[in-house]
Amino acid sequence: MLKLPIYLDNNATTPVDPEVLEAMLPYFKERFGNAASHTHSFGWTAEEAVKQAREQVAQLICAEPSEIIFTSGSTEAINLALKGGYEMYQGKGKHIITCVTEHKAVLDTCKHLEKSGAEVTYLPVQADGTIKLSDLQSAIRSDTILISIMLANNETGVIQSVKDIGSLAKKSNILFFTDATQAAGKIPIDVQEYGIDLLCLSAHKIYGPKGVGALYVRRKNPRVRLMSQIDGGGHEKGMRSGTLNVPGIVGLGEACRLCERQMSGESQRIRDLRNKLESELAKLSGVLINGNTSHRLPNVTNLSFAGVPGKQLLSEVNRTIAVSSGSACTSANPEPSFVLKAMGLEDDIAESAIRFGLGRFTTGEEIDYTIDTVKKIKTGF
Ligand code: PLP
């Protein structure tokens, strides 16, 4: 039976998978030890669980376990990668390249670094949301130390050509950081093949708990070093001190394991549902699909409803369907999405956009209901 409201905001966050919760529970109860307690079995049990989670996270992105640093989520991992990278390598140069449609966690960290003397180039995007490689190429300077380009965008799902970016970065001897918060667990990622030096991911986007994530830090070819941003007991190779969040880390590990196991079947099922939703709604007059449709995550579609007052449409839909106009972090902001504006959309078209984010627990029945409901609401305007 269809249960309302329907949740189609899986890019903002996902529910915890029951298997993930099951895996976590013992670490709140009898296995409560501190993973840094080396002298007794409570500590060893916790340490063993963290070790396993590190392997599970590493495996999802084809990295080595020793290259995984646990954090409180992607925002912290981004801060560590960008600030820690800048502070470590600023002797070599002060120039960073990023892109205007990055998440605020990247953009605001770059703004912070500019105040400390960094020079940041913000690449524009094309109408389909991708950057032009030739723009990246010409932005590279002799003092560029870091390129930060997200793998997939949180509002449109558009995937950047990270493999080309990685090889360009390698050729120019520049570190390449990618924010894979939205992409991890949804599409295959291979940090070796893509030439990625630093990558962040977050458990709550992949059916794990909130408040835990990871930063991949390359250890070979080249060995990447970062200045710690949180000092203390020297946990996580001194890069991120603080007692490890063992239940959260176990949850992240299990979430990664499940994603890896289910990815191909799950993404096909979700893609089919997304395509059905999109093609049905695109039949309505004035509906536009935002972003590149062939290089895109399987679970998201961002649609503009031209001629409809944006906020009104969203609030009508929100009565029974949880969707958003874009990033949750900026949902309190009345301005149209800066991501869509950067892609060249007029204010009113950007304002009428709705992001539909499907997920592991989305059903065909929910999609049918969404199609009917949105059609009815749209025709009522
Ligand atoms: N980067 C992207 C692309 C995101 O979508 C998000 C989440 O909203 C973040 C970073 C921040 O992640 P977290 O919530 O783990 O701090």
Tab-separated table of C-alpha atoms and ligand atoms in Angstrom:
chain	number	residue	atom	x	y	z
A	1	MET	CA	0.000	0.000	0.000
A	2	LEU	CA	1.194	3.456	-0.859
A	3	LYS	CA	2.300	5.379	2.199
A	4	LEU	CA	2.342	9.184	2.210
A	5	PRO	CA	4.340	11.366	2.256
A	6	ILE	CA	6.693	9.991	-0.364
A	7	TYR	CA	10.399	10.680	0.044
A	8	LEU	CA	12.095	11.846	-3.160
A	9	ASP	CA	14.853	13.958	-1.642
A	10	ASN	CA	17.574	11.315	-1.518
A	11	ASN	CA	20.246	13.780	-2.615
A	12	ALA	CA	19.683	15.718	0.610
A	13	THR	CA	19.972	12.604	2.726
A	14	THR	CA	18.954	8.958	2.696
A	15	PRO	CA	17.264	6.776	5.288
A	16	VAL	CA	19.577	4.347	7.090
A	17	ASP	CA	19.400	0.888	5.539
A	18	PRO	CA	18.127	-1.647	8.121
A	19	GLU	CA	21.225	-3.801	7.465
A	20	VAL	CA	23.436	-0.808	8.244
A	21	LEU	CA	21.578	-0.163	11.486
A	22	GLU	CA	21.892	-3.843	12.452
A	23	ALA	CA	25.654	-3.701	11.898
A	24	MET	CA	25.970	-0.553	14.022
A	25	LEU	CA	23.879	-1.520	17.044
A	26	PRO	CA	26.418	-3.729	18.892
A	27	TYR	CA	28.884	-0.825	18.837
A	28	PHE	CA	26.481	1.291	20.898
A	29	LYS	CA	26.004	-1.558	23.365
A	30	GLU	CA	28.387	-4.333	24.358
A	31	ARG	CA	31.126	-3.377	21.852
A	32	PHE	CA	31.435	0.194	23.061
A	33	GLY	CA	35.224	0.292	23.362
A	34	ASN	CA	37.527	3.077	22.279
A	35	ALA	CA	39.359	2.028	19.115
A	36	ALA	CA	42.512	3.673	20.479
A	37	SER	CA	42.572	1.574	23.679
A	38	HIS	CA	45.383	-0.803	22.858
A	39	THR	CA	45.653	-2.748	26.092
A	40	HIS	CA	42.340	-4.634	26.373
A	41	SER	CA	39.777	-6.526	24.359
A	42	PHE	CA	37.156	-3.724	24.343
A	43	GLY	CA	39.618	-1.565	22.452
A	44	TRP	CA	40.751	-4.395	20.185
A	45	THR	CA	37.158	-5.216	19.209
A	46	ALA	CA	36.488	-1.595	18.285
A	47	GLU	CA	39.801	-1.332	16.452
A	48	GLU	CA	39.022	-4.475	14.472
A	49	ALA	CA	35.630	-3.035	13.445
A	50	VAL	CA	37.264	0.211	12.300
A	51	LYS	CA	39.822	-1.794	10.324
A	52	GLN	CA	37.081	-3.678	8.537
A	53	ALA	CA	35.175	-0.466	7.773
A	54	ARG	CA	38.346	1.101	6.384
A	55	GLU	CA	38.678	-1.856	4.011
A	56	GLN	CA	35.035	-1.577	2.965
A	57	VAL	CA	35.300	2.147	2.220
A	58	ALA	CA	38.584	1.672	0.348
A	59	GLN	CA	37.132	-1.118	-1.755
A	60	LEU	CA	34.238	1.016	-2.972
A	61	ILE	CA	36.644	3.460	-4.622
A	62	CYS	CA	39.515	1.057	-5.456
A	63	ALA	CA	41.848	2.569	-2.845
A	64	GLU	CA	44.034	1.034	-0.115
A	65	PRO	CA	42.649	0.941	3.448
A	66	SER	CA	45.648	2.967	4.654
A	67	GLU	CA	44.504	5.809	2.369
A	68	ILE	CA	41.176	6.314	4.186
A	69	ILE	CA	40.818	9.015	6.876
A	70	PHE	CA	37.534	8.997	8.783
A	71	THR	CA	35.848	12.362	9.324
A	72	SER	CA	32.480	13.696	10.496
A	73	GLY	CA	31.234	13.889	6.901
A	74	SER	CA	32.042	15.438	3.569
A	75	THR	CA	32.092	19.033	4.790
A	76	GLU	CA	34.910	18.229	7.195
A	77	ALA	CA	36.714	16.091	4.602
A	78	ILE	CA	36.522	18.976	2.104
A	79	ASN	CA	37.911	21.408	4.682
A	80	LEU	CA	40.762	19.010	5.440
A	81	ALA	CA	41.561	18.416	1.757
A	82	LEU	CA	41.483	22.070	0.705
A	83	LYS	CA	42.810	23.855	3.783
A	84	GLY	CA	45.179	21.025	4.682
A	85	GLY	CA	46.420	20.802	1.097
A	86	TYR	CA	46.845	24.546	0.755
A	87	GLU	CA	48.736	24.870	4.030
A	88	MET	CA	51.011	21.952	3.130
A	89	TYR	CA	51.816	23.036	-0.424
A	90	GLN	CA	51.546	26.832	-0.335
A	91	GLY	CA	55.345	27.031	-0.568
A	92	LYS	CA	54.979	25.564	-4.061
A	93	GLY	CA	52.188	27.895	-5.131
A	94	LYS	CA	49.033	29.647	-4.022
A	95	HIS	CA	46.693	28.943	-6.925
A	96	ILE	CA	43.642	26.671	-6.724
A	97	ILE	CA	41.171	25.870	-9.513
A	98	THR	CA	37.563	24.968	-8.809
A	99	CYS	CA	34.192	25.467	-10.452
A	100	VAL	CA	31.210	27.756	-9.857
A	101	THR	CA	28.716	24.894	-9.369
A	102	GLU	CA	30.582	23.151	-6.539
A	103	HIS	CA	28.841	22.558	-3.216
A	104	LYS	CA	29.035	25.415	-0.710
A	105	ALA	CA	31.400	23.314	1.397
A	106	VAL	CA	33.977	23.707	-1.385
A	107	LEU	CA	33.092	27.259	-2.419
A	108	ASP	CA	33.072	28.671	1.106
A	109	THR	CA	36.299	26.876	1.986
A	110	CYS	CA	37.877	28.440	-1.114
A	111	LYS	CA	36.574	31.857	-0.027
A	112	HIS	CA	38.188	31.277	3.364
A	113	LEU	CA	41.486	30.363	1.709
A	114	GLU	CA	41.351	33.507	-0.425
A	115	LYS	CA	41.364	35.497	2.808
A	116	SER	CA	44.552	33.653	3.779
A	117	GLY	CA	46.285	34.580	0.520
A	118	ALA	CA	45.180	31.855	-1.899
A	119	GLU	CA	44.227	32.766	-5.453
A	120	VAL	CA	41.242	30.821	-6.693
A	121	THR	CA	39.952	30.454	-10.255
A	122	TYR	CA	36.261	29.549	-10.449
A	123	LEU	CA	35.660	27.859	-13.797
A	124	PRO	CA	32.311	28.499	-15.490
A	125	VAL	CA	30.088	25.646	-16.669
A	126	GLN	CA	28.435	25.092	-20.019
A	127	ALA	CA	24.648	24.976	-20.438
A	128	ASP	CA	24.682	21.242	-19.647
A	129	GLY	CA	26.493	21.779	-16.335
A	130	THR	CA	29.875	20.368	-17.354
A	131	ILE	CA	33.121	22.307	-17.392
A	132	LYS	CA	35.092	22.721	-20.609
A	133	LEU	CA	38.423	20.927	-20.432
A	134	SER	CA	40.003	23.682	-22.502
A	135	ASP	CA	38.936	26.191	-19.805
A	136	LEU	CA	40.643	24.048	-17.193
A	137	GLN	CA	43.723	23.703	-19.349
A	138	SER	CA	44.035	27.444	-19.816
A	139	ALA	CA	43.406	28.177	-16.130
A	140	ILE	CA	46.427	26.098	-15.093
A	141	ARG	CA	49.381	28.243	-14.000
A	142	SER	CA	52.893	27.401	-12.895
A	143	ASP	CA	51.831	28.058	-9.282
A	144	THR	CA	48.629	25.930	-9.376
A	145	ILE	CA	48.733	23.403	-6.552
A	146	LEU	CA	45.214	21.989	-6.454
A	147	ILE	CA	42.245	21.313	-8.730
A	148	SER	CA	38.918	20.731	-6.971
A	149	ILE	CA	36.135	19.555	-9.273
A	150	MET	CA	33.183	17.549	-8.020
A	151	LEU	CA	32.405	14.153	-9.461
A	152	ALA	CA	28.620	14.623	-9.654
A	153	ASN	CA	26.555	17.681	-8.896
A	154	ASN	CA	24.102	17.580	-5.996
A	155	GLU	CA	21.358	19.536	-7.789
A	156	THR	CA	21.452	18.108	-11.298
A	157	GLY	CA	23.415	14.855	-10.930
A	158	VAL	CA	25.642	15.952	-13.828
A	159	ILE	CA	28.905	14.001	-13.877
A	160	GLN	CA	32.130	15.796	-14.793
A	161	SER	CA	34.750	14.049	-16.928
A	162	VAL	CA	36.973	13.284	-13.964
A	163	LYS	CA	39.216	10.921	-15.886
A	164	ASP	CA	40.252	13.696	-18.280
A	165	ILE	CA	40.592	16.160	-15.393
A	166	GLY	CA	42.736	13.644	-13.498
A	167	SER	CA	45.075	13.065	-16.402
A	168	LEU	CA	45.402	16.789	-17.054
A	169	ALA	CA	46.212	17.332	-13.365
A	170	LYS	CA	48.776	14.494	-13.404
A	171	LYS	CA	50.477	15.854	-16.529
A	172	SER	CA	50.746	19.253	-14.878
A	173	ASN	CA	51.889	17.838	-11.513
A	174	ILE	CA	48.875	19.292	-9.684
A	175	LEU	CA	46.839	17.533	-6.988
A	176	PHE	CA	43.285	16.608	-7.947
A	177	PHE	CA	40.549	16.586	-5.308
A	178	THR	CA	37.043	15.467	-6.179
A	179	ASP	CA	33.904	15.790	-4.061
A	180	ALA	CA	32.251	12.410	-4.604
A	181	THR	CA	29.554	12.893	-1.960
A	182	GLN	CA	26.757	12.354	-4.470
A	183	ALA	CA	28.510	9.920	-6.788
A	184	ALA	CA	29.994	7.415	-4.350
A	185	GLY	CA	27.959	4.245	-4.133
A	186	LYS	CA	25.873	5.184	-7.160
A	187	ILE	CA	28.412	4.854	-9.966
A	188	PRO	CA	31.703	2.926	-10.046
A	189	ILE	CA	34.709	4.980	-8.907
A	190	ASP	CA	38.339	3.995	-9.361
A	191	VAL	CA	40.774	6.490	-7.890
A	192	GLN	CA	43.671	4.870	-9.796
A	193	GLU	CA	41.993	4.894	-13.179
A	194	TYR	CA	40.658	8.441	-12.710
A	195	GLY	CA	43.930	9.881	-11.351
A	196	ILE	CA	42.252	11.172	-8.187
A	197	ASP	CA	44.559	12.232	-5.330
A	198	LEU	CA	41.925	13.254	-2.766
A	199	LEU	CA	38.226	12.311	-2.604
A	200	CYS	CA	35.468	12.770	-0.058
A	201	LEU	CA	32.317	10.786	0.610
A	202	SER	CA	29.613	10.849	3.249
A	203	ALA	CA	27.650	8.010	4.905
A	204	HIS	CA	24.275	9.756	5.020
A	205	LYS	CA	24.031	9.947	1.236
A	206	ILE	CA	24.462	6.186	0.871
A	207	TYR	CA	22.017	4.797	3.470
A	208	GLY	CA	24.438	5.175	6.356
A	209	PRO	CA	24.220	7.412	9.431
A	210	LYS	CA	24.661	11.183	9.528
A	211	GLY	CA	27.828	12.696	10.946
A	212	VAL	CA	30.404	10.349	9.449
A	213	GLY	CA	32.354	10.347	6.214
A	214	ALA	CA	35.798	9.797	4.811
A	215	LEU	CA	38.615	11.442	2.943
A	216	TYR	CA	40.739	9.383	0.571
A	217	VAL	CA	44.343	10.611	0.642
A	218	ARG	CA	46.656	9.091	-1.988
A	219	ARG	CA	49.781	7.480	-0.520
A	220	LYS	CA	51.732	6.642	-3.693
A	221	ASN	CA	52.464	8.440	-6.972
A	222	PRO	CA	52.393	10.984	-5.407
A	223	ARG	CA	52.253	10.629	-1.646
A	224	VAL	CA	49.833	13.395	-0.632
A	225	ARG	CA	50.439	15.162	2.660
A	226	LEU	CA	47.958	17.401	4.444
A	227	MET	CA	48.220	19.798	7.343
A	228	SER	CA	45.826	18.599	10.052
A	229	GLN	CA	42.886	20.856	10.821
A	230	ILE	CA	41.955	19.188	14.114
A	231	ASP	CA	44.855	18.543	16.466
A	232	GLY	CA	44.927	16.314	19.490
A	233	GLY	CA	45.676	12.651	20.105
A	234	GLY	CA	47.095	12.062	16.640
A	235	HIS	CA	44.347	9.741	15.400
A	236	GLU	CA	43.999	8.977	11.684
A	237	LYS	CA	47.743	9.357	11.015
A	238	GLY	CA	47.726	12.702	12.744
A	239	MET	CA	45.467	14.152	10.051
A	240	ARG	CA	42.281	14.129	12.133
A	241	SER	CA	42.487	13.790	15.877
A	242	GLY	CA	39.536	12.826	18.029
A	243	THR	CA	38.153	9.571	19.414
A	244	LEU	CA	36.771	7.601	16.495
A	245	ASN	CA	33.005	7.414	16.057
A	246	VAL	CA	33.055	3.614	15.982
A	247	PRO	CA	29.308	2.937	15.440
A	248	GLY	CA	29.200	5.586	12.716
A	249	ILE	CA	32.324	4.239	11.041
A	250	VAL	CA	30.915	0.698	11.154
A	251	GLY	CA	27.744	2.096	9.545
A	252	LEU	CA	29.721	3.845	6.827
A	253	GLY	CA	31.670	0.659	6.105
A	254	GLU	CA	28.539	-1.455	5.895
A	255	ALA	CA	26.827	1.189	3.731
A	256	CYS	CA	29.781	1.037	1.314
A	257	ARG	CA	29.701	-2.767	1.280
A	258	LEU	CA	25.986	-2.795	0.446
A	259	CYS	CA	26.413	-0.178	-2.291
A	260	GLU	CA	29.205	-2.154	-3.864
A	261	ARG	CA	27.218	-5.381	-3.732
A	262	GLN	CA	24.015	-3.869	-5.102
A	263	MET	CA	25.244	-1.070	-7.333
A	264	SER	CA	24.700	-2.440	-10.803
A	265	GLY	CA	21.221	-3.910	-10.206
A	266	GLU	CA	20.108	-1.049	-8.009
A	267	SER	CA	21.218	1.702	-10.343
A	268	GLN	CA	19.457	0.075	-13.294
A	269	ARG	CA	16.198	-0.206	-11.336
A	270	ILE	CA	16.424	3.378	-10.124
A	271	ARG	CA	17.433	4.661	-13.552
A	272	ASP	CA	14.354	3.017	-15.109
A	273	LEU	CA	12.084	4.652	-12.526
A	274	ARG	CA	13.800	8.020	-12.973
A	275	ASN	CA	13.475	7.779	-16.756
A	276	LYS	CA	9.784	6.970	-16.477
A	277	LEU	CA	9.166	9.914	-14.143
A	278	GLU	CA	11.192	12.239	-16.339
A	279	SER	CA	9.695	11.237	-19.670
A	280	GLU	CA	6.148	11.408	-18.339
A	281	LEU	CA	6.618	14.841	-16.793
A	282	ALA	CA	8.534	16.104	-19.828
A	283	LYS	CA	5.346	15.588	-21.844
A	284	LEU	CA	3.772	18.511	-19.970
A	285	SER	CA	4.084	21.858	-21.683
A	286	GLY	CA	6.930	24.044	-20.501
A	287	VAL	CA	8.874	21.265	-18.736
A	288	LEU	CA	12.636	21.401	-19.266
A	289	ILE	CA	15.272	18.915	-18.131
A	290	ASN	CA	18.211	20.697	-16.521
A	291	GLY	CA	21.706	19.354	-17.134
A	292	ASN	CA	23.442	16.817	-19.322
A	293	THR	CA	21.230	13.733	-19.598
A	294	SER	CA	23.886	11.300	-20.785
A	295	HIS	CA	26.502	12.057	-18.105
A	296	ARG	CA	24.296	12.013	-15.051
A	297	LEU	CA	23.683	10.020	-11.865
A	298	PRO	CA	20.952	7.410	-12.314
A	299	ASN	CA	18.814	8.608	-9.408
A	300	VAL	CA	18.144	12.261	-10.076
A	301	THR	CA	16.251	14.492	-12.462
A	302	ASN	CA	16.090	18.258	-12.191
A	303	LEU	CA	13.099	19.717	-14.005
A	304	SER	CA	11.978	23.295	-14.582
A	305	PHE	CA	8.284	24.039	-15.009
A	306	ALA	CA	8.216	27.176	-17.145
A	307	GLY	CA	5.338	29.534	-16.551
A	308	VAL	CA	4.606	28.246	-13.067
A	309	PRO	CA	5.427	30.251	-9.931
A	310	GLY	CA	8.308	28.184	-8.584
A	311	LYS	CA	7.784	28.368	-4.836
A	312	GLN	CA	4.047	27.748	-5.176
A	313	LEU	CA	4.542	24.617	-7.263
A	314	LEU	CA	7.064	23.264	-4.792
A	315	SER	CA	4.856	23.889	-1.791
A	316	GLU	CA	1.871	22.199	-3.467
A	317	VAL	CA	3.977	19.151	-4.382
A	318	ASN	CA	5.502	19.116	-0.896
A	319	ARG	CA	2.075	18.388	0.634
A	320	THR	CA	2.529	14.705	-0.221
A	321	ILE	CA	5.930	14.388	-1.879
A	322	ALA	CA	9.219	15.426	-0.282
A	323	VAL	CA	11.239	17.027	-3.064
A	324	SER	CA	13.332	20.175	-3.056
A	325	SER	CA	14.356	22.949	-5.346
A	326	GLY	CA	18.018	22.078	-4.919
A	327	SER	CA	20.571	21.810	-2.172
A	328	ALA	CA	19.196	21.353	1.353
A	329	CYS	CA	21.941	23.642	2.641
A	330	THR	CA	20.595	26.547	0.605
A	331	SER	CA	16.870	25.676	0.802
A	332	ALA	CA	16.232	28.540	3.238
A	333	ASN	CA	17.606	30.963	0.656
A	334	PRO	CA	14.848	32.531	-1.499
A	335	GLU	CA	17.264	33.195	-4.380
A	336	PRO	CA	17.092	30.869	-7.409
A	337	SER	CA	19.700	28.111	-7.460
A	338	PHE	CA	23.198	29.393	-8.208
A	339	VAL	CA	23.940	26.079	-9.932
A	340	LEU	CA	21.121	26.502	-12.453
A	341	LYS	CA	21.901	30.196	-12.905
A	342	ALA	CA	25.512	29.282	-13.689
A	343	MET	CA	24.169	26.983	-16.421
A	344	GLY	CA	22.544	30.031	-17.998
A	345	LEU	CA	18.933	29.609	-16.853
A	346	GLU	CA	16.828	32.742	-16.476
A	347	ASP	CA	15.686	33.539	-12.925
A	348	ASP	CA	12.078	32.412	-13.428
A	349	ILE	CA	13.094	29.115	-15.062
A	350	ALA	CA	15.648	28.445	-12.326
A	351	GLU	CA	13.074	29.333	-9.667
A	352	SER	CA	10.573	26.830	-11.025
A	353	ALA	CA	13.044	23.927	-10.799
A	354	ILE	CA	12.378	20.826	-8.760
A	355	ARG	CA	14.958	18.162	-7.972
A	356	PHE	CA	13.523	14.650	-7.796
A	357	GLY	CA	15.999	12.397	-5.996
A	358	LEU	CA	15.122	8.715	-6.075
A	359	GLY	CA	16.707	6.105	-3.884
A	360	ARG	CA	17.035	2.486	-2.821
A	361	PHE	CA	13.600	2.444	-1.226
A	362	THR	CA	11.689	4.271	-3.983
A	363	THR	CA	8.952	2.073	-5.480
A	364	GLY	CA	7.219	2.024	-8.852
A	365	GLU	CA	3.952	2.846	-7.119
A	366	GLU	CA	5.491	5.979	-5.604
A	367	ILE	CA	6.711	7.092	-9.014
A	368	ASP	CA	3.251	6.546	-10.538
A	369	TYR	CA	1.711	8.601	-7.742
A	370	THR	CA	4.311	11.339	-8.262
A	371	ILE	CA	3.651	11.488	-12.004
A	372	ASP	CA	-0.129	11.784	-11.460
A	373	THR	CA	0.166	14.317	-8.663
A	374	VAL	CA	2.637	16.614	-10.378
A	375	LYS	CA	0.608	16.466	-13.606
A	376	LYS	CA	-2.565	17.466	-11.740
A	377	ILE	CA	-0.873	20.298	-9.859
A	378	LYS	CA	0.844	21.621	-12.979
A	379	THR	CA	-2.356	21.639	-15.003
A	380	GLY	CA	-4.080	23.536	-12.200
A	381	PHE	CA	-1.792	26.547	-12.650
B	1	PLP	N1	29.239	17.966	-1.155
B	1	PLP	C1	28.110	17.628	-1.798
B	1	PLP	C2	28.121	17.524	-3.289
B	1	PLP	C3	26.941	17.405	-1.085
B	1	PLP	O1	25.819	17.091	-1.722
B	1	PLP	C4	26.970	17.519	0.345
B	1	PLP	C5	25.765	17.304	1.132
B	1	PLP	O2	24.833	18.031	1.125
B	1	PLP	C6	28.184	17.857	0.955
B	1	PLP	C7	29.288	18.069	0.178
B	1	PLP	C8	28.285	17.962	2.447
B	1	PLP	O3	28.264	16.680	3.019
B	1	PLP	P1	28.042	16.414	4.575
B	1	PLP	O4	26.587	16.564	4.811
B	1	PLP	O5	28.507	15.000	4.770
B	1	PLP	O6	28.875	17.372	5.319
